[in-house]
PDB file of C-alpha atoms in Angstrom:
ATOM      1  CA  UNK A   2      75.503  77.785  87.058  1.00 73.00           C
ATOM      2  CA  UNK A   3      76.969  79.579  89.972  1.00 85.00           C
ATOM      3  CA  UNK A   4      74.910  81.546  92.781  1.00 88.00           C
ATOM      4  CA  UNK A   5      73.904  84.845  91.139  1.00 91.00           C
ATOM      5  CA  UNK A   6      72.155  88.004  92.213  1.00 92.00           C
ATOM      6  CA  UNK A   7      69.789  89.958  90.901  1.00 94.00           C
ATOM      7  CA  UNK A   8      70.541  93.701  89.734  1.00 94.00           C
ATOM      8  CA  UNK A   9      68.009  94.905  92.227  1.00 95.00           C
ATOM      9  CA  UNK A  10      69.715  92.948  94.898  1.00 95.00           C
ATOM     10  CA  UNK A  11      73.215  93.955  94.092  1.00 95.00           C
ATOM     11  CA  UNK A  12      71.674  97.360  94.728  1.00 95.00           C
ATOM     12  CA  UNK A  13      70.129  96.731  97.764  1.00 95.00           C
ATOM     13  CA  UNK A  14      73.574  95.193  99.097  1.00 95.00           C
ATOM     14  CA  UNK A  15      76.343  97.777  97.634  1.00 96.00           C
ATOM     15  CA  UNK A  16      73.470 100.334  99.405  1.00 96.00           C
ATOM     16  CA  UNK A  17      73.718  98.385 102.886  1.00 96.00           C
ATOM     17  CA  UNK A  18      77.567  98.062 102.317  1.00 95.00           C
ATOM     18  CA  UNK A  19      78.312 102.192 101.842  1.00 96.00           C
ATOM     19  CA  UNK A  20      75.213 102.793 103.982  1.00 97.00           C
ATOM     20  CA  UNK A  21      76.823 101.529 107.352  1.00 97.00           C
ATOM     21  CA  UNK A  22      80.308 103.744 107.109  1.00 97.00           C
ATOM     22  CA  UNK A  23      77.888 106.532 107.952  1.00 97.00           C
ATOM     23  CA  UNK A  24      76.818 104.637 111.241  1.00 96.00           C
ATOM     24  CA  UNK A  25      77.936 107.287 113.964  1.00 96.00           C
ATOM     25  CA  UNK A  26      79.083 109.894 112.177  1.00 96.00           C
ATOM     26  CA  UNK A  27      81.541 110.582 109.034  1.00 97.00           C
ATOM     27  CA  UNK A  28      83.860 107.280 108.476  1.00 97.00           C
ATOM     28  CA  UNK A  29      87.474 107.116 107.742  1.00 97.00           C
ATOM     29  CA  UNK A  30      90.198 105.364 105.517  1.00 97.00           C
ATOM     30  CA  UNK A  31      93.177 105.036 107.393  1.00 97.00           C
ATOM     31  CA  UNK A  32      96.222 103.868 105.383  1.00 96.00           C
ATOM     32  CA  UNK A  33      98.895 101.701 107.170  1.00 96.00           C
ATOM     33  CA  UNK A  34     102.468  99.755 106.503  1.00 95.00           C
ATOM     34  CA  UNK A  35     102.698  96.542 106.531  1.00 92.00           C
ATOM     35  CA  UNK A  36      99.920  93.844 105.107  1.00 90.00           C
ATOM     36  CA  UNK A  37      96.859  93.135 105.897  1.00 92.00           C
ATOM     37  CA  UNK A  38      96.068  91.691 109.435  1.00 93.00           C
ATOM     38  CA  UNK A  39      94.806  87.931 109.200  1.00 94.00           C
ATOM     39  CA  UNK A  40      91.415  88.742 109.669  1.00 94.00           C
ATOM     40  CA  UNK A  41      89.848  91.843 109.293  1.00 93.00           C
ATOM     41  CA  UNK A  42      87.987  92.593 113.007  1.00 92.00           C
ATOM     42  CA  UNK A  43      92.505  91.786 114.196  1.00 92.00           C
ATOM     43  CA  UNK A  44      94.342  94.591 115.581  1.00 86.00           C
ATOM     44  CA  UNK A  45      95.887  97.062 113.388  1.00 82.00           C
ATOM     45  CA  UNK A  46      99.427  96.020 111.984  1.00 77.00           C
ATOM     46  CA  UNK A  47     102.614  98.579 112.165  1.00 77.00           C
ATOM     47  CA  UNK A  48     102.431 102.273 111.225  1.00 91.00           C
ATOM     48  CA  UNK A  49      99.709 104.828 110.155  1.00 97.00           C
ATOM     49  CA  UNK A  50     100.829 106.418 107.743  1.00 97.00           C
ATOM     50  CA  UNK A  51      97.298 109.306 107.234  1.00 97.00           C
ATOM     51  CA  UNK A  52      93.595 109.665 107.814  1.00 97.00           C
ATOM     52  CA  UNK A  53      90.892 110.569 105.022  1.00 96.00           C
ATOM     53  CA  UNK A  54      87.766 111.679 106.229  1.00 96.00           C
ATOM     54  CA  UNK A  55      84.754 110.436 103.990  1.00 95.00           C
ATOM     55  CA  UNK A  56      81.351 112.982 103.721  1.00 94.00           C
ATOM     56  CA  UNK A  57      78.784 112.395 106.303  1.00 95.00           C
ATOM     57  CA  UNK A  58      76.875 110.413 103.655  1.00 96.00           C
ATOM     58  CA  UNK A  59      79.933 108.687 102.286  1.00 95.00           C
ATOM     59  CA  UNK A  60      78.138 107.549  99.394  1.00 94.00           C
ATOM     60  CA  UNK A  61      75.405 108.034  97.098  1.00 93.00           C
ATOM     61  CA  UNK A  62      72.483 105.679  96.253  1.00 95.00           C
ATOM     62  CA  UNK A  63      73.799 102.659  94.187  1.00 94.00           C
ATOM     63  CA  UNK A  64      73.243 102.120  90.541  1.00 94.00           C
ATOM     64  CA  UNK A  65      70.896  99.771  89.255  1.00 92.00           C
ATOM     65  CA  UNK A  66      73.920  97.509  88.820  1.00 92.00           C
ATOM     66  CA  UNK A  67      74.563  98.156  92.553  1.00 93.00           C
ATOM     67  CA  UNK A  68      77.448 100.801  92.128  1.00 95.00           C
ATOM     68  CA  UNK A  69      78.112 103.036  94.323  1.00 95.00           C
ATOM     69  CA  UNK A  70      80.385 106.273  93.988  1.00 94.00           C
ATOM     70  CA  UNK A  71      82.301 107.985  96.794  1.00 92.00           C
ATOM     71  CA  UNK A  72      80.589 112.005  97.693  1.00 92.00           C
ATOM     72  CA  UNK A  73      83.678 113.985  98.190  1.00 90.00           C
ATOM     73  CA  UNK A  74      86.344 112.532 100.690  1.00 92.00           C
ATOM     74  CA  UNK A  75      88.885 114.813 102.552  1.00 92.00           C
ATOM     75  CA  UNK A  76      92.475 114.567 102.113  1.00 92.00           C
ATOM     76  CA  UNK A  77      94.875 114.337 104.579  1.00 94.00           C
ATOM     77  CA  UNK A  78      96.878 117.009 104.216  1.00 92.00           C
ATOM     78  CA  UNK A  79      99.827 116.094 107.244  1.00 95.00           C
ATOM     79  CA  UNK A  80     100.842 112.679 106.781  1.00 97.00           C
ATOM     80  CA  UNK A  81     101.634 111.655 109.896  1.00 97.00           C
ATOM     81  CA  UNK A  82     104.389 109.530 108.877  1.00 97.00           C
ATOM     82  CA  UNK A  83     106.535 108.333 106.196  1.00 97.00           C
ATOM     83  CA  UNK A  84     106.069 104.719 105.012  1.00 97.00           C
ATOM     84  CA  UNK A  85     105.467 102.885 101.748  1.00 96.00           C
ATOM     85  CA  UNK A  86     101.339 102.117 101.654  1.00 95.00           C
ATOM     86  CA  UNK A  87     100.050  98.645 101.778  1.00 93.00           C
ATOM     87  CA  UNK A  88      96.859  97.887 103.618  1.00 93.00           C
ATOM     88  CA  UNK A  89      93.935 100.480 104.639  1.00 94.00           C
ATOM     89  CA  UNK A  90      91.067 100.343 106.802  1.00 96.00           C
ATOM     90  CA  UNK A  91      87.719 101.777 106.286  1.00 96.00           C
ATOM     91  CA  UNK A  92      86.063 102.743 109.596  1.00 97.00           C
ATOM     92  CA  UNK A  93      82.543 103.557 110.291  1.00 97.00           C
ATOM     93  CA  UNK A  94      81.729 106.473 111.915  1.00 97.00           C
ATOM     94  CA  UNK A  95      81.353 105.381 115.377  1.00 97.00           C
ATOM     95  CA  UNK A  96      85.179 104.279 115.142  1.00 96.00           C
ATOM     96  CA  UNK A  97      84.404 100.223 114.665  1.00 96.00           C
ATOM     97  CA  UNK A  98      85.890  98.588 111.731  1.00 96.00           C
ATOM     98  CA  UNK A  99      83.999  98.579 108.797  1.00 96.00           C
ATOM     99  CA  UNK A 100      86.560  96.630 105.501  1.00 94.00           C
ATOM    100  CA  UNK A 101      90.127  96.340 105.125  1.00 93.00           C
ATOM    101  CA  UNK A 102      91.670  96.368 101.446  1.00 92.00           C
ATOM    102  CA  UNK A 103      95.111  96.378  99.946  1.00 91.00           C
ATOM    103  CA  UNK A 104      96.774  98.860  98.609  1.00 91.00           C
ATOM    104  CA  UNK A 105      99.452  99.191  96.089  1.00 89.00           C
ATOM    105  CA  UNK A 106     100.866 101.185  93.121  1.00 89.00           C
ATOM    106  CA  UNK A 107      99.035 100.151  89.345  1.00 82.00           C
ATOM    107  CA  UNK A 108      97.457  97.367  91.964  1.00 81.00           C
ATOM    108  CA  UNK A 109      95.605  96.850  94.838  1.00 82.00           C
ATOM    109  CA  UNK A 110      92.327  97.993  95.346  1.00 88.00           C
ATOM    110  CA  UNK A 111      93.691 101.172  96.475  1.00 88.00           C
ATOM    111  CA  UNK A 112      95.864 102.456  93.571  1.00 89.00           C
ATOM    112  CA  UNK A 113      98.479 105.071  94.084  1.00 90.00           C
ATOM    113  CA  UNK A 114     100.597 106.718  91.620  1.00 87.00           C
ATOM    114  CA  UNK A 115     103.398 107.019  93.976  1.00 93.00           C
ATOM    115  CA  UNK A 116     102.678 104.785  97.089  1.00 94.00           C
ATOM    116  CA  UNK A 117     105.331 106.085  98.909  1.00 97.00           C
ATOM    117  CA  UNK A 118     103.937 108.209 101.499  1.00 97.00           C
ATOM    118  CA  UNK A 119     106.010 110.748 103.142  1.00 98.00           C
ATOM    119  CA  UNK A 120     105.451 112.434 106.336  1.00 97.00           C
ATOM    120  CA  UNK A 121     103.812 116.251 105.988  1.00 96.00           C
ATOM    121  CA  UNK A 122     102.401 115.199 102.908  1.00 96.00           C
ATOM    122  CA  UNK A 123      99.161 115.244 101.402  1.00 94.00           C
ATOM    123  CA  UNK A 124      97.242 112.085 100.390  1.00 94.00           C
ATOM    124  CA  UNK A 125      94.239 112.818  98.337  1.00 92.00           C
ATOM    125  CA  UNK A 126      91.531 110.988  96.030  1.00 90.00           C
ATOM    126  CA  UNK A 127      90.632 111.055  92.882  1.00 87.00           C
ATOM    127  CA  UNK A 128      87.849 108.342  92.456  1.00 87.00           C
ATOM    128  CA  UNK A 129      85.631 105.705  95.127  1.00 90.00           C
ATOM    129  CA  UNK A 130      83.548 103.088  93.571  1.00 93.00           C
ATOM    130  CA  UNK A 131      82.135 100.014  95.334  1.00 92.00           C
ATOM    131  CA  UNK A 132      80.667  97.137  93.488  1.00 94.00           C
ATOM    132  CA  UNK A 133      78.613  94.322  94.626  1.00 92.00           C
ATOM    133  CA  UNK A 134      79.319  91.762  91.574  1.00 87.00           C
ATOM    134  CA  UNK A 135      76.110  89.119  89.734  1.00 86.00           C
ATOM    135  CA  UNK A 136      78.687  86.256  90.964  1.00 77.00           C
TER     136      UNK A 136
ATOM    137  CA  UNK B  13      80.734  87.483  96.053  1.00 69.00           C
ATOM    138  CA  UNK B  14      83.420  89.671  97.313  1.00 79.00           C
ATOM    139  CA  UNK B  15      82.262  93.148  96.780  1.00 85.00           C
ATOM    140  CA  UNK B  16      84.542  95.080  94.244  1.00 88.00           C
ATOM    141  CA  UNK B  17      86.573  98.398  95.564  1.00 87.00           C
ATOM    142  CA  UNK B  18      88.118 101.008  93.354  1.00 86.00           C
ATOM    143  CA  UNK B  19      90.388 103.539  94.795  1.00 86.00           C
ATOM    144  CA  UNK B  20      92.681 106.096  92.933  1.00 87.00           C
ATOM    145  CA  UNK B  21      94.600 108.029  95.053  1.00 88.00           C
ATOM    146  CA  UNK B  22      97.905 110.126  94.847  1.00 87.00           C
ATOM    147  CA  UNK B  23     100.262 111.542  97.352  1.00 90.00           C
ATOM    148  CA  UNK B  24     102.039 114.979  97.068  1.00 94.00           C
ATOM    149  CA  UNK B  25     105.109 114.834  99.228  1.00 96.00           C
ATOM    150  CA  UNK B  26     106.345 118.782 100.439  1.00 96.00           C
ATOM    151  CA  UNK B  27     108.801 120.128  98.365  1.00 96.00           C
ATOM    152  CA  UNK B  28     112.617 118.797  99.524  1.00 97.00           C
ATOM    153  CA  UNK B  29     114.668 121.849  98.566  1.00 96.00           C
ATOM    154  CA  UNK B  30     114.634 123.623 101.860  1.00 96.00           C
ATOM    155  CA  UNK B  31     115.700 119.770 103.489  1.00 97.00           C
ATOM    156  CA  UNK B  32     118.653 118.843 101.510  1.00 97.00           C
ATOM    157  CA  UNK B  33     121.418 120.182 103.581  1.00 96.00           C
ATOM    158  CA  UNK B  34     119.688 118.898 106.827  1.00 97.00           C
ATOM    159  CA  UNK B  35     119.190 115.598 105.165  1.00 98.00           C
ATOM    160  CA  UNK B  36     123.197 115.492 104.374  1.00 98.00           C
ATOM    161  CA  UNK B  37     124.453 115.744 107.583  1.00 98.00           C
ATOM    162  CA  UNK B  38     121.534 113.040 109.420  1.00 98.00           C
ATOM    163  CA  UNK B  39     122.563 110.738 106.576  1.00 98.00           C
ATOM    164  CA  UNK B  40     126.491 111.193 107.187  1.00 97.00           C
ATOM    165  CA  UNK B  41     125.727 110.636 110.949  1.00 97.00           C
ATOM    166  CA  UNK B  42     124.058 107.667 110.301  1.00 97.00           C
ATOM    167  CA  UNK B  43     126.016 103.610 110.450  1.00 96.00           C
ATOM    168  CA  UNK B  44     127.402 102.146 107.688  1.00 97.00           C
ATOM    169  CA  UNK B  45     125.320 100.288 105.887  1.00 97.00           C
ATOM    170  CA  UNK B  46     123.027  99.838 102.582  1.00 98.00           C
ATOM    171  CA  UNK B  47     120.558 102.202 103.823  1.00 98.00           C
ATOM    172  CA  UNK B  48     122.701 104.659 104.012  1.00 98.00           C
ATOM    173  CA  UNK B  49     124.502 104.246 100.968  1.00 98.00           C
ATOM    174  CA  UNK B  50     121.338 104.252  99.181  1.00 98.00           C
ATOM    175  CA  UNK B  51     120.011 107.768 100.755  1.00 98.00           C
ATOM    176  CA  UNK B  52     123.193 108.988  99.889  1.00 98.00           C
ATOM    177  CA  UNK B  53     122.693 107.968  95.993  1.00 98.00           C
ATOM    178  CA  UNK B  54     118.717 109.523  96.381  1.00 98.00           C
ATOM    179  CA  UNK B  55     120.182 112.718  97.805  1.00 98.00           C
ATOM    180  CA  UNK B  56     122.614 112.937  94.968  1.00 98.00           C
ATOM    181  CA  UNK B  57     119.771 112.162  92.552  1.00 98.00           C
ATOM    182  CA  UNK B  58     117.820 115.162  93.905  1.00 98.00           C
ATOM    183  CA  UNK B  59     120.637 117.153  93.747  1.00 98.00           C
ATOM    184  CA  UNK B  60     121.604 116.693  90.077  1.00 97.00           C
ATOM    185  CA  UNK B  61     117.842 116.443  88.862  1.00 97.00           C
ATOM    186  CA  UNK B  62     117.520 120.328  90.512  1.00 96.00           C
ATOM    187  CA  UNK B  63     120.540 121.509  88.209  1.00 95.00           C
ATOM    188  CA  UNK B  64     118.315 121.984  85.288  1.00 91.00           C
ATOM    189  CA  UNK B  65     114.917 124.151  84.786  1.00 90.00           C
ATOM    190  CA  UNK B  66     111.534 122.940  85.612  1.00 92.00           C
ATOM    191  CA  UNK B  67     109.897 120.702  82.614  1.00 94.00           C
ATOM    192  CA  UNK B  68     107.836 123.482  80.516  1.00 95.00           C
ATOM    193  CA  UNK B  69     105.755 120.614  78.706  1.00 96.00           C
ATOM    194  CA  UNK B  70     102.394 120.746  78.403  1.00 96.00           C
ATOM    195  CA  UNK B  71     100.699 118.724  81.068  1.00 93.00           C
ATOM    196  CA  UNK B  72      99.517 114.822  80.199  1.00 94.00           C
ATOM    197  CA  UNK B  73      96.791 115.124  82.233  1.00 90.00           C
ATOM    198  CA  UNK B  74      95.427 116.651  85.615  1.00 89.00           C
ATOM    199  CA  UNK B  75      94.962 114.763  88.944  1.00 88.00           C
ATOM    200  CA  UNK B  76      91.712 116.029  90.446  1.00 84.00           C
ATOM    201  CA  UNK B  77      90.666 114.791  94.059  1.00 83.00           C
ATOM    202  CA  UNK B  78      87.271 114.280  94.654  1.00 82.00           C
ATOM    203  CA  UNK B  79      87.459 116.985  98.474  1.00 79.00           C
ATOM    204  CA  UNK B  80      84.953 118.971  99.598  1.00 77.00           C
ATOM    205  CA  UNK B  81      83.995 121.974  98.510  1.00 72.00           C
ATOM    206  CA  UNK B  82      86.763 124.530  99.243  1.00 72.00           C
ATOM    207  CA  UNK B  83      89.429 121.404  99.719  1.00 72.00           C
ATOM    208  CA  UNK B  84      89.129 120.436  96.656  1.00 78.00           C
ATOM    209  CA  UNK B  85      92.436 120.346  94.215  1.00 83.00           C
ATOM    210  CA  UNK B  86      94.193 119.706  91.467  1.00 88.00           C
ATOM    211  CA  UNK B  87      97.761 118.899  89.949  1.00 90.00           C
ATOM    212  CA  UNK B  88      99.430 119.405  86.320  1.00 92.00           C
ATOM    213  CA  UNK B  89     101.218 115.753  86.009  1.00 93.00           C
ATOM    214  CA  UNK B  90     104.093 117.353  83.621  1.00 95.00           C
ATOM    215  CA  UNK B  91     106.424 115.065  81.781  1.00 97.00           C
ATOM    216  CA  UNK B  92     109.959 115.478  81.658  1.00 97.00           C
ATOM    217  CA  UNK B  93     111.782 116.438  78.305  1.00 96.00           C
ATOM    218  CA  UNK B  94     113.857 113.589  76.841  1.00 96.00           C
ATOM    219  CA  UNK B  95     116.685 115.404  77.034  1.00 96.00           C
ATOM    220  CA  UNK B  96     116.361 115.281  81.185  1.00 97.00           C
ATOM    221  CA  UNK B  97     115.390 111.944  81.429  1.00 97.00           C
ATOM    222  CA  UNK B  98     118.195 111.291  79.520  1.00 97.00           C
ATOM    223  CA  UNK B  99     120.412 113.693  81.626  1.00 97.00           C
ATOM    224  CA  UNK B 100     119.143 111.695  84.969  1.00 97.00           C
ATOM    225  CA  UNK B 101     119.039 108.033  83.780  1.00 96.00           C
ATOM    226  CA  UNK B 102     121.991 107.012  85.638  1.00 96.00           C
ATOM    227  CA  UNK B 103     120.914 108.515  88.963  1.00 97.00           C
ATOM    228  CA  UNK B 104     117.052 107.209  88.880  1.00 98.00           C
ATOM    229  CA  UNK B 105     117.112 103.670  90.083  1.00 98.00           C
ATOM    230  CA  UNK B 106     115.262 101.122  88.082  1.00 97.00           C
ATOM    231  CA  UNK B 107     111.387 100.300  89.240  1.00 96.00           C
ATOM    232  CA  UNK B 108     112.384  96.926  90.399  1.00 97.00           C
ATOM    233  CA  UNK B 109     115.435  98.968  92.822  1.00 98.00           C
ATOM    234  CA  UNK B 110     112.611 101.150  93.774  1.00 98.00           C
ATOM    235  CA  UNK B 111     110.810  98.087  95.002  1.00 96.00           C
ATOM    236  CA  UNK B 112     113.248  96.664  96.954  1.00 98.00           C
ATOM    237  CA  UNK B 113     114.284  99.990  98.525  1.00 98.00           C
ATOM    238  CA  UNK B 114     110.413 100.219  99.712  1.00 97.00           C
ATOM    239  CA  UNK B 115     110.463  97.166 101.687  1.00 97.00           C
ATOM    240  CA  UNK B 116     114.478  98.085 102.557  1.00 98.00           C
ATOM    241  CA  UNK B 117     113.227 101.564 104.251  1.00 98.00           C
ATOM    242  CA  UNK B 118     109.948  99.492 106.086  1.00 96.00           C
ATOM    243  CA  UNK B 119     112.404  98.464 108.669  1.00 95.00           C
ATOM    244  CA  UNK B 120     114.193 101.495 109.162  1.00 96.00           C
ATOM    245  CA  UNK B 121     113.092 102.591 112.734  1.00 95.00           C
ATOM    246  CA  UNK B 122     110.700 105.540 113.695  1.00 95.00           C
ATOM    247  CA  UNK B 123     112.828 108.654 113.259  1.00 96.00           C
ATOM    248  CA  UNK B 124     114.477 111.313 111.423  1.00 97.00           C
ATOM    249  CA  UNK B 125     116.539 108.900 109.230  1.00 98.00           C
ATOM    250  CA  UNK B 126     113.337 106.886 108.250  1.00 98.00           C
ATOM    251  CA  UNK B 127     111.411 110.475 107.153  1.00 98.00           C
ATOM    252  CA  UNK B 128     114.100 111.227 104.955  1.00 98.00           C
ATOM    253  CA  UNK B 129     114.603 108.000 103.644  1.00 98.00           C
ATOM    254  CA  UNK B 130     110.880 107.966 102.417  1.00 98.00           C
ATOM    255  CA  UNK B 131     110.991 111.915 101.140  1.00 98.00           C
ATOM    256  CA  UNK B 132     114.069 110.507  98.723  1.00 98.00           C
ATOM    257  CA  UNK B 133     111.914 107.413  97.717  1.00 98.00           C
ATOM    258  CA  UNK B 134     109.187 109.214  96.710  1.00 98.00           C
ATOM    259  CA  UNK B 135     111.294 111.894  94.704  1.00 98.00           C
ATOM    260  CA  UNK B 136     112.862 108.546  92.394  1.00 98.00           C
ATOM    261  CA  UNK B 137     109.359 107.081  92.538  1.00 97.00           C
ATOM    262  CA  UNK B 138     108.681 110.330  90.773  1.00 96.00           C
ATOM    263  CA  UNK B 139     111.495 110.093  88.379  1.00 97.00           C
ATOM    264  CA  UNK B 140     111.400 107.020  87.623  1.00 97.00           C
ATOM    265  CA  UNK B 141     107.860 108.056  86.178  1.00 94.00           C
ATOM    266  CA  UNK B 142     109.373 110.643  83.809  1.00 96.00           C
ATOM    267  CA  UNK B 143     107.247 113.306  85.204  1.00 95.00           C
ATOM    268  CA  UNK B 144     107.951 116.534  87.390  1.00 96.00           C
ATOM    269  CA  UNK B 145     107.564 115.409  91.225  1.00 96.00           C
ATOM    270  CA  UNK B 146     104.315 116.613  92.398  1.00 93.00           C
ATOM    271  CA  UNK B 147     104.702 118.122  95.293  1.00 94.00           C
ATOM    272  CA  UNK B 148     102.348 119.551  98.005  1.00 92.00           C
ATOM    273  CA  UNK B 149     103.161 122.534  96.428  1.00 91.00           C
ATOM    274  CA  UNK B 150     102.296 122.137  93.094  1.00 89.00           C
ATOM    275  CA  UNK B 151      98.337 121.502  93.792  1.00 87.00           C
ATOM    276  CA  UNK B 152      95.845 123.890  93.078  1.00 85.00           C
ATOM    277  CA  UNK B 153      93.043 124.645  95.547  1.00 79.00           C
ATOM    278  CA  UNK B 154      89.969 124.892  93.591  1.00 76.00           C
TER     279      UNK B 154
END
């Protein structure tokens, strides 16, 4: 049997986990070119591409199943460059690096219908959710 | 235990109309060269898709983002008629083109050439979708 955790734990985690964007002030996804850097705490790679700006309190309290959905995030709406989206970076508020993820287009953890983002444009989102899994 | 992270998010590029000419003349100043030949065959896709009338379907579904209150928005996504996506079929690359050109247009340098290059990429991204391009102009503030 593998290492599990307990619903109440998940919760307590995923609440940790959204908890610290807010460290600082409001937190950010940047979206960038290029793939991710080898480890997350590395220097940015190649272009950025826009800025969303999560809520103050980026999240609300975790389900008991430690789920936690996105409060409302604002677009970016002046791309700051064209480029086709593959990594992003979530930063907490205080401007330190909080996760990196991929991105990609019906893949990635960040799913775009059209990942080609042009400059000008607006990038917007539809849905947030962060799970902390039993396993 | 890698935490899980679901994102949807969409991207409305401004509309291209008022670009076109503009566009023309960077991409006939531009070197030979299979960048350029494919911008040329994106700008002639634009072109002929704008010949015919806006898709009057009824919207599939609507994109909503999740903004604050007075930012908030949302977009028809409107499928083309078959008789236009049979009209365009030639002039839409194919998905797996479409992939290719992405990585193609990643090494295009900063400039003019590269933001027009990605404006025509995300116009056949739309296409190749069967669905009216959503532009920046076609969201709703709610």
């Amino acid at each position: 049997m593998a290492y599990r955790l307990a619903n109440a734990i998940r919760q307590i985690t995923c609440d940790a986990l959204v908890d610290a964007i807010d460290t600082g002030g409001a937190g950010t996804i940047q979206i960038r070119t290029g793939s991710q850097p080898t480890n997350v705490d590395d220097a940015p790679y190649p272009t950025l591409l826009g800025t969303l700006t999560f809520n103050a309190t980026a999240f609300g309290a975790a389900s008991g199943t430690g789920v936690a959905t996105a409060a409302s995030i604002t677009p970016d709406a002046d791309a700051d460059a064209g480029g086709t989206a593959a990594h992003a970076r979530i930063l907490r508020g205080n401007g330190n690096i909080h996760s990196d993820c991929t991105c990609g287009q019906g893949s990635g953890d960040i799913n775009f219908n059209n990942n080609v983002i042009v400059i000008n444009g607006t990038i917007s989102i539809t849905a947030m959710t962060i799970t902390v899994p039993m396993v | 235990m890698v935490p899980d992270l679901r994102i949807a998010v969409t991207c409305f590029a401004p509309d291209i109309t008022a670009h076109l000419s503009g566009y023309a003349s960077i991409i006939s100043s531009q070197p030979d060269g299979a960048e350029k030949e494919w911008c040329t065959k994106l700008l002639e896709m634009v072109k002929f898709f704008q010949l015919t009338p806006k898709s009057d379907l009824a919207p599939v579904s609507t994109f909503r983002s999740i903004s604050p209150q007075g930012k908030s928005s949302a977009a028809d996504i409107i499928p083309l008629k078959k008789e236009e996506i049979d009209r365009i079929f030639e002039q839409v690359p194919w998905q797996e083109e479409i992939d290719m050109l992405k990585v193609m247009f990643e090494k295009i340098p900063s400039g003019a050439f590269r933001e027009l290059a990605h404006h025509l990429l995300w116009y056949a991204q739309e296409l190749c979708g069967d669905r009216e391009p959503m532009t920046k102009e076609s969201l709703r503030i709610l």
